[in-house]
C-alpha positions as a printed NumPy array, in Angstrom:
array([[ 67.971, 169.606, 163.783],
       [ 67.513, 169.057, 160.171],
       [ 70.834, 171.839, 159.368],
       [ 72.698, 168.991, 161.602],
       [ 71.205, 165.775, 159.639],
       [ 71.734, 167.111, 156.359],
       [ 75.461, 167.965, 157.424],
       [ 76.099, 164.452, 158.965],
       [ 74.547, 162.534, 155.878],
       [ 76.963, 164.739, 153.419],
       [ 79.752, 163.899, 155.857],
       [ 78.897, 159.959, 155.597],
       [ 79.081, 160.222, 152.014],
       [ 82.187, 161.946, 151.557],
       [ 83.551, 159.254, 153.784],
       [ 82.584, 156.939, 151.231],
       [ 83.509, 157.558, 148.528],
       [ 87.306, 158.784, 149.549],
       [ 87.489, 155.061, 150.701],
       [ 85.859, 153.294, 147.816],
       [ 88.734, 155.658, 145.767],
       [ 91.152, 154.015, 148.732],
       [ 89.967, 150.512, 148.008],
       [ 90.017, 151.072, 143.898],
       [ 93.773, 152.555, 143.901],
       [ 94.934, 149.351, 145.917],
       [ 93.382, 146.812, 144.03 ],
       [ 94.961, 148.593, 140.707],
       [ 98.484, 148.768, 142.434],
       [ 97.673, 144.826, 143.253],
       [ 96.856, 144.154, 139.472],
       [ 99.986, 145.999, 138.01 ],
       [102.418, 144.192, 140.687],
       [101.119, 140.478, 140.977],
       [103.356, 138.815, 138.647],
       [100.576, 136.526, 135.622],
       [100.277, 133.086, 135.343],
       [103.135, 132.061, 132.897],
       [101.476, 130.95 , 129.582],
       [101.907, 127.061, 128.979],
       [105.216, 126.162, 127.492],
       [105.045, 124.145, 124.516],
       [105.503, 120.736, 124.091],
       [109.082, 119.32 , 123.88 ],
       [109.932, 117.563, 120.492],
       [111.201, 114.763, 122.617],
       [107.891, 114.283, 125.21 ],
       [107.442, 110.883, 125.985],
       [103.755, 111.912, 124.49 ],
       [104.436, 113.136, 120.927],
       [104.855, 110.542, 117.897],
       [108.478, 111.4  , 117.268],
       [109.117, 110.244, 120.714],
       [106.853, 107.465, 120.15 ],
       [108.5  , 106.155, 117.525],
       [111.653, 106.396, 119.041],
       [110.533, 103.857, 121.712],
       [110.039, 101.609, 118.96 ],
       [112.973, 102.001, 117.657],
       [115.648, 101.562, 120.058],
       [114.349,  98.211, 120.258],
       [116.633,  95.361, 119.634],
       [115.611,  92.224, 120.263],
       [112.422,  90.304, 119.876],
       [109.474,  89.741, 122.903],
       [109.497,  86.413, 124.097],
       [106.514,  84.346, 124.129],
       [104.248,  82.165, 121.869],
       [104.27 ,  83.923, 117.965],
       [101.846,  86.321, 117.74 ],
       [101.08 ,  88.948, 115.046],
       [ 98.734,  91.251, 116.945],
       [ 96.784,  93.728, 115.435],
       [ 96.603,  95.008, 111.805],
       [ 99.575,  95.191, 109.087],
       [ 99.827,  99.078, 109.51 ],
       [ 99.147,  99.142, 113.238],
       [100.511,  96.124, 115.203],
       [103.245,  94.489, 116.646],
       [104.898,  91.062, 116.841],
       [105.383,  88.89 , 119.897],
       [108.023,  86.17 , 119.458],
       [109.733,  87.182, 116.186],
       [112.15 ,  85.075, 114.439],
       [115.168,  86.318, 112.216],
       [115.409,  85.176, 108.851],
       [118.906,  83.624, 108.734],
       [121.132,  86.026, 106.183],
       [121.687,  83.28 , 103.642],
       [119.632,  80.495, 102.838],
       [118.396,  78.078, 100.187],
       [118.031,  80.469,  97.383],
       [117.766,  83.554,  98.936],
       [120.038,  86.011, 100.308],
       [118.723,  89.12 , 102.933],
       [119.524,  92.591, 101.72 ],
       [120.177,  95.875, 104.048],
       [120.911,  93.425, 106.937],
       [121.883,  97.014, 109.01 ],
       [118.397,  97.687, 109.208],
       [117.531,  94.836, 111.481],
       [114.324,  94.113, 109.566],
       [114.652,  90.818, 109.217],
       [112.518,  89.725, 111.906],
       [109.098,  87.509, 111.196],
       [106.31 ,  85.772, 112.235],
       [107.156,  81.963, 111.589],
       [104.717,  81.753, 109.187],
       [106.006,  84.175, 107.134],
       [109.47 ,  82.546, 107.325],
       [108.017,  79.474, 106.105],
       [106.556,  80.77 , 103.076],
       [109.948,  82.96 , 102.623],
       [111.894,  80.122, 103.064],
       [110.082,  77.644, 100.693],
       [109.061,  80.244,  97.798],
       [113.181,  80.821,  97.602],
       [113.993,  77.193,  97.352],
       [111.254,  76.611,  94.877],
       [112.422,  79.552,  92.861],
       [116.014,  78.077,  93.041],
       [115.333,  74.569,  91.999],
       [113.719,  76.194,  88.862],
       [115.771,  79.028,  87.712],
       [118.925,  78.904,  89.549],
       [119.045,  82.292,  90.828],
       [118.974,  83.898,  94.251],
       [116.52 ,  85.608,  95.643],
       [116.625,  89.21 ,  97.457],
       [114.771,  89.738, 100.231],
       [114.107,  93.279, 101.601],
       [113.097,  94.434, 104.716],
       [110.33 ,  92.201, 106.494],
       [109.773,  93.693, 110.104],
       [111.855,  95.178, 113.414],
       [112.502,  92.93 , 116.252],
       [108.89 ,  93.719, 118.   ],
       [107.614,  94.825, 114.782],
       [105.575,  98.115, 115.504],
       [105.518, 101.684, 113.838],
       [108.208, 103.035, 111.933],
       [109.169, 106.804, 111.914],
       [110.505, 106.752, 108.166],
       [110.064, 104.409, 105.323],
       [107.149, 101.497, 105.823],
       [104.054, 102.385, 107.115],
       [102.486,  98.847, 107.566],
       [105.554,  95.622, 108.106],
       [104.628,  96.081, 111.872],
       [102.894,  93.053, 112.45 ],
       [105.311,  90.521, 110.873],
       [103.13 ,  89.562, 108.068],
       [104.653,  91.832, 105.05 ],
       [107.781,  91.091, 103.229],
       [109.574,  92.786, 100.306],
       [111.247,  90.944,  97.713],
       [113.491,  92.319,  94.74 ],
       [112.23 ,  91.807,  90.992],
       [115.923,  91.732,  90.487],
       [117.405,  87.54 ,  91.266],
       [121.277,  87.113,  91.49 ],
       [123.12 ,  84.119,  90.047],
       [125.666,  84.492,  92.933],
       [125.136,  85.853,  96.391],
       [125.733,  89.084,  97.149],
       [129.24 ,  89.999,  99.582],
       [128.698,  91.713, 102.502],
       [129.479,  95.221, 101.294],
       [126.579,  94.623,  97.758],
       [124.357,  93.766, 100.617],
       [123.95 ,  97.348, 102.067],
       [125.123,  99.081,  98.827],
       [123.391,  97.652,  96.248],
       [120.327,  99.306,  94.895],
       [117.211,  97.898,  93.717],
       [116.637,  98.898,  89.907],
       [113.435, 100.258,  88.969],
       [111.408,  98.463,  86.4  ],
       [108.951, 101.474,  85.557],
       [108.963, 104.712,  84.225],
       [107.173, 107.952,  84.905],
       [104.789, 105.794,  86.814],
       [102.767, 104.238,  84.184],
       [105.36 , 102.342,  82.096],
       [106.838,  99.309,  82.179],
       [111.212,  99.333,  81.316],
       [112.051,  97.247,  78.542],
       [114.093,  95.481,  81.02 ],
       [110.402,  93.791,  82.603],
       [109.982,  90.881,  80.986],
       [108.952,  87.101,  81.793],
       [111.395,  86.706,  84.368],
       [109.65 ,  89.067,  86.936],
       [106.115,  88.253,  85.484],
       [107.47 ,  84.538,  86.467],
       [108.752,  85.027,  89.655],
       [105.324,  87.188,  90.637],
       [102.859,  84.863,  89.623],
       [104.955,  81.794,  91.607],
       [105.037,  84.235,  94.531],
       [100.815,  84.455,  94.382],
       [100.305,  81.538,  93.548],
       [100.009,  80.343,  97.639],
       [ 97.189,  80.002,  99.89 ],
       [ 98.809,  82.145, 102.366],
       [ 99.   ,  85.254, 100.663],
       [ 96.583,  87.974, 101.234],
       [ 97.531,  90.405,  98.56 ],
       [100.792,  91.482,  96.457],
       [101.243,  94.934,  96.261],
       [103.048,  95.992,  92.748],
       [103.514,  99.194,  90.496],
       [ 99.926,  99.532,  88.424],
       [101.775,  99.228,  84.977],
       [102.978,  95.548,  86.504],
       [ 99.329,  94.699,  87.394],
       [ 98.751,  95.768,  83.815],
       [101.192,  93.538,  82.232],
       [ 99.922,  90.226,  84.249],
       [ 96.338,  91.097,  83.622],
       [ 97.453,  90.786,  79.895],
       [ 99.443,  87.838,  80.286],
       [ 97.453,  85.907,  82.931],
       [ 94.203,  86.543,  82.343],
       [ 92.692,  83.416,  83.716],
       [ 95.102,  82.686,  86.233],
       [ 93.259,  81.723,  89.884],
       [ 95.993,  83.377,  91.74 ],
       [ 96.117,  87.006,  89.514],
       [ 93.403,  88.546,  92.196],
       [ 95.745,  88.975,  94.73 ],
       [ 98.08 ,  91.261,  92.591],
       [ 96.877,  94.454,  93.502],
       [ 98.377,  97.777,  92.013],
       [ 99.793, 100.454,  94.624],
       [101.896, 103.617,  94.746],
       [105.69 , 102.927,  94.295],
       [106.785,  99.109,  93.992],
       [108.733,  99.844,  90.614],
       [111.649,  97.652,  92.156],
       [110.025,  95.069,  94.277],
       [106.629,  93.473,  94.954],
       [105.289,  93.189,  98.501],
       [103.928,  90.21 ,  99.612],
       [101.088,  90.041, 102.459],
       [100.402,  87.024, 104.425],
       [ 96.586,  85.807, 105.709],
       [ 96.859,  86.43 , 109.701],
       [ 97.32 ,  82.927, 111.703],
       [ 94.382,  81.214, 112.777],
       [ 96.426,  80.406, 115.81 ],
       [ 96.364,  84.227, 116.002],
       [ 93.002,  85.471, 116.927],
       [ 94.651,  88.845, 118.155],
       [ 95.457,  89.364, 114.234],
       [ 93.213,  92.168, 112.39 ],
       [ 93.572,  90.484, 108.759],
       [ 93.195,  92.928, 106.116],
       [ 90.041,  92.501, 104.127],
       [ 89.369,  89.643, 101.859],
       [ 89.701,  89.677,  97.963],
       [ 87.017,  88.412,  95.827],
       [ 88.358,  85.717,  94.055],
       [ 85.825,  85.917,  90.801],
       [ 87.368,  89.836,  90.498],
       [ 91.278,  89.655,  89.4  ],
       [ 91.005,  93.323,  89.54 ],
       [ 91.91 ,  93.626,  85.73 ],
       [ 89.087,  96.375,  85.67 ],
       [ 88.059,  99.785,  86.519],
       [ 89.714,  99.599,  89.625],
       [ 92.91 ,  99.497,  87.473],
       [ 92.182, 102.162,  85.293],
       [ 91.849, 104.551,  87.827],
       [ 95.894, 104.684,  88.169],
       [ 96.332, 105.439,  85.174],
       [ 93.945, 108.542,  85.249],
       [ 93.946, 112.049,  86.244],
       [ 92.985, 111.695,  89.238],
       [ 95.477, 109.037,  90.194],
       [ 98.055, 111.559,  88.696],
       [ 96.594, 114.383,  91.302],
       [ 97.201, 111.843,  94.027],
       [ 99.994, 111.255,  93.39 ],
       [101.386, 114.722,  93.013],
       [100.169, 115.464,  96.421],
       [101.339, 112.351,  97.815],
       [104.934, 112.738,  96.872],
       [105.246, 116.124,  97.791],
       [103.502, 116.105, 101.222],
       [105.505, 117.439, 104.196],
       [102.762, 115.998, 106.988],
       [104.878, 114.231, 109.496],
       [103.457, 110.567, 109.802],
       [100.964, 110.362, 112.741],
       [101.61 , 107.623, 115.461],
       [ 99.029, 104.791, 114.848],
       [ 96.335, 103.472, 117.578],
       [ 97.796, 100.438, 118.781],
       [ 96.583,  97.464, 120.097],
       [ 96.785,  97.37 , 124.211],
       [ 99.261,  94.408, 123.773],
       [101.63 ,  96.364, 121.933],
       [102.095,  99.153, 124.985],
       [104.559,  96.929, 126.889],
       [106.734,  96.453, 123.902],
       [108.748,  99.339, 123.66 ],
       [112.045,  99.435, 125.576],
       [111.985, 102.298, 128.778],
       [114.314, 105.055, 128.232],
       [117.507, 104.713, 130.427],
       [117.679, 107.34 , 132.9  ]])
């Protein structure tokens, strides 16, 4: 009896195992012809959800958002509801690069534009040159500006005319620098520009100016006690033009204004001297050489209707 349990148990076993090697092989031969997951394709260049194609919403746009004026959110990351253009020729003043369809402004800003060039007429008899100002909707720009999005920020040459430009100047014409090597002022600055600057900031409106440091320099030496010289503030590039920043609306109250200045500090300090230092120099050579594409800004929820749809 126990000759014929011993020999069943070994039979059992040997069972077994030959089908736990049966059930081994197949799951192997399942493994080696079950075709993988295919790895995750990356992410077109042109996916609605990458910043190139981001930015290219933006800029198909051609024509401003109807509605009540509104710049809505900050200078660098906003957009503009009911734009105006700023006619191509006016009192004083004659638009520059009109291709670019930047142009477009809050009303506010076309006021001050609009005045500031007559003024500077009446006195000197020479036209201004306005630069770009903002797209049609405003909003982020692939190349070039990094703020002019919200309709607020204008550029306008150093350089006046005593006639206005033709049609072909307009998009030819370059602006000439007025500084060298980053830190020095041309000896073709003088108290024309310095002139024309300090009647620009000379306006409750303004925020800030943004100019080349050596520029600040020079009207820190020149206007010293002048109530308006606070709002210069020195900034990479603007060798060829200063950039003037309007106050946000108070009819606005979707407007992120940039922060104040302190009157009682016109910025004639340390503040300054740090462009002119190593440091500012290490900045700068990183700055200029940098290959980091330009990251799509966090916009205000108003601004995500703005962008034209894509044709299909």
């Amino acid at each position: 009896m126990r000759r014929r349990l011993s020999a069943f148990v070994l039979l059992v076993g040997a069972m077994m195992t030959a089908l736990l090697v049966l059930v081994s092989t197949d799951l192997a031969a399942q493994r080696a012809t079950s075709p993988r997951p295919a790895p995750t394709p990356p992410r077109p260049a042109n996916s609605p959800s990458t910043p190139r194609a981001k930015f290219a919403e933006w800029a198909r746009i051609t024509d401003p958002l109807p509605g009540p004026a509104s710049a809505i959110g900050f200078y660098s990351a906003g957009c503009l509801q009911g734009a105006e253009p700023l006619p191509l020729d006016g009192d004083g003043y004659s638009v520059m690069r009109p291709s670019r369809r930047h142009y477009y402004a809050h009303p506010s800003l076309l006021a001050y534009l609009t005045q500031f060039a007559s003024a500077m007429y009446a006195r000197d008899k020479q036209f201004l040159l306005i630069g770009d100002i903002a797209p049609p909707r405003g909003g982020p720009m692939l190349t070039g500006h990094v703020s002019h999005q919200n309709g607020l920020d204008a550029d306008i040459w150093f350089t006046t005319r005593a006639t206005r430009p033709t049609n072909v100047q307009r998009e030819q014409l370059g602006a000439p620098t007025f500084v060298t090597g980053r830190k020095t002022l041309k000896p073709t600055w003088g108290a024309a520009q310095a002139k024309l600057l300090a009647a620009a900031a000379d306006n409750d409106e303004v925020n800030r100016i943004f100019v080349s440091p050596p520029i600040k320099r020079y009207m820190c030496k020149e206007y010293p006690k002048a109530a308006w010289l606070y709002r210069i503030r020195p900034w990479w590039g603007h060798e060829e033009h200063f950039h003037v920043r309007l106050v946000c609306p108070a009819e606005n109250p979707l407007c992120n204004e940039q922060d104040g200045l302190n009157p009682a500090d016109n910025g004639c300090g340390a503040d300054l001297d740090w462009w002119f230092s190593a440091e500012a120099d290490r900045d700068w050579q990183r700055l200029s050489t940098s290959t980091e594409p330009r990251s799509f800004p966090d916009l205000p929820p108003q601004c995500a209707a703005m962008p034209a749809p894509r044709s299909r």
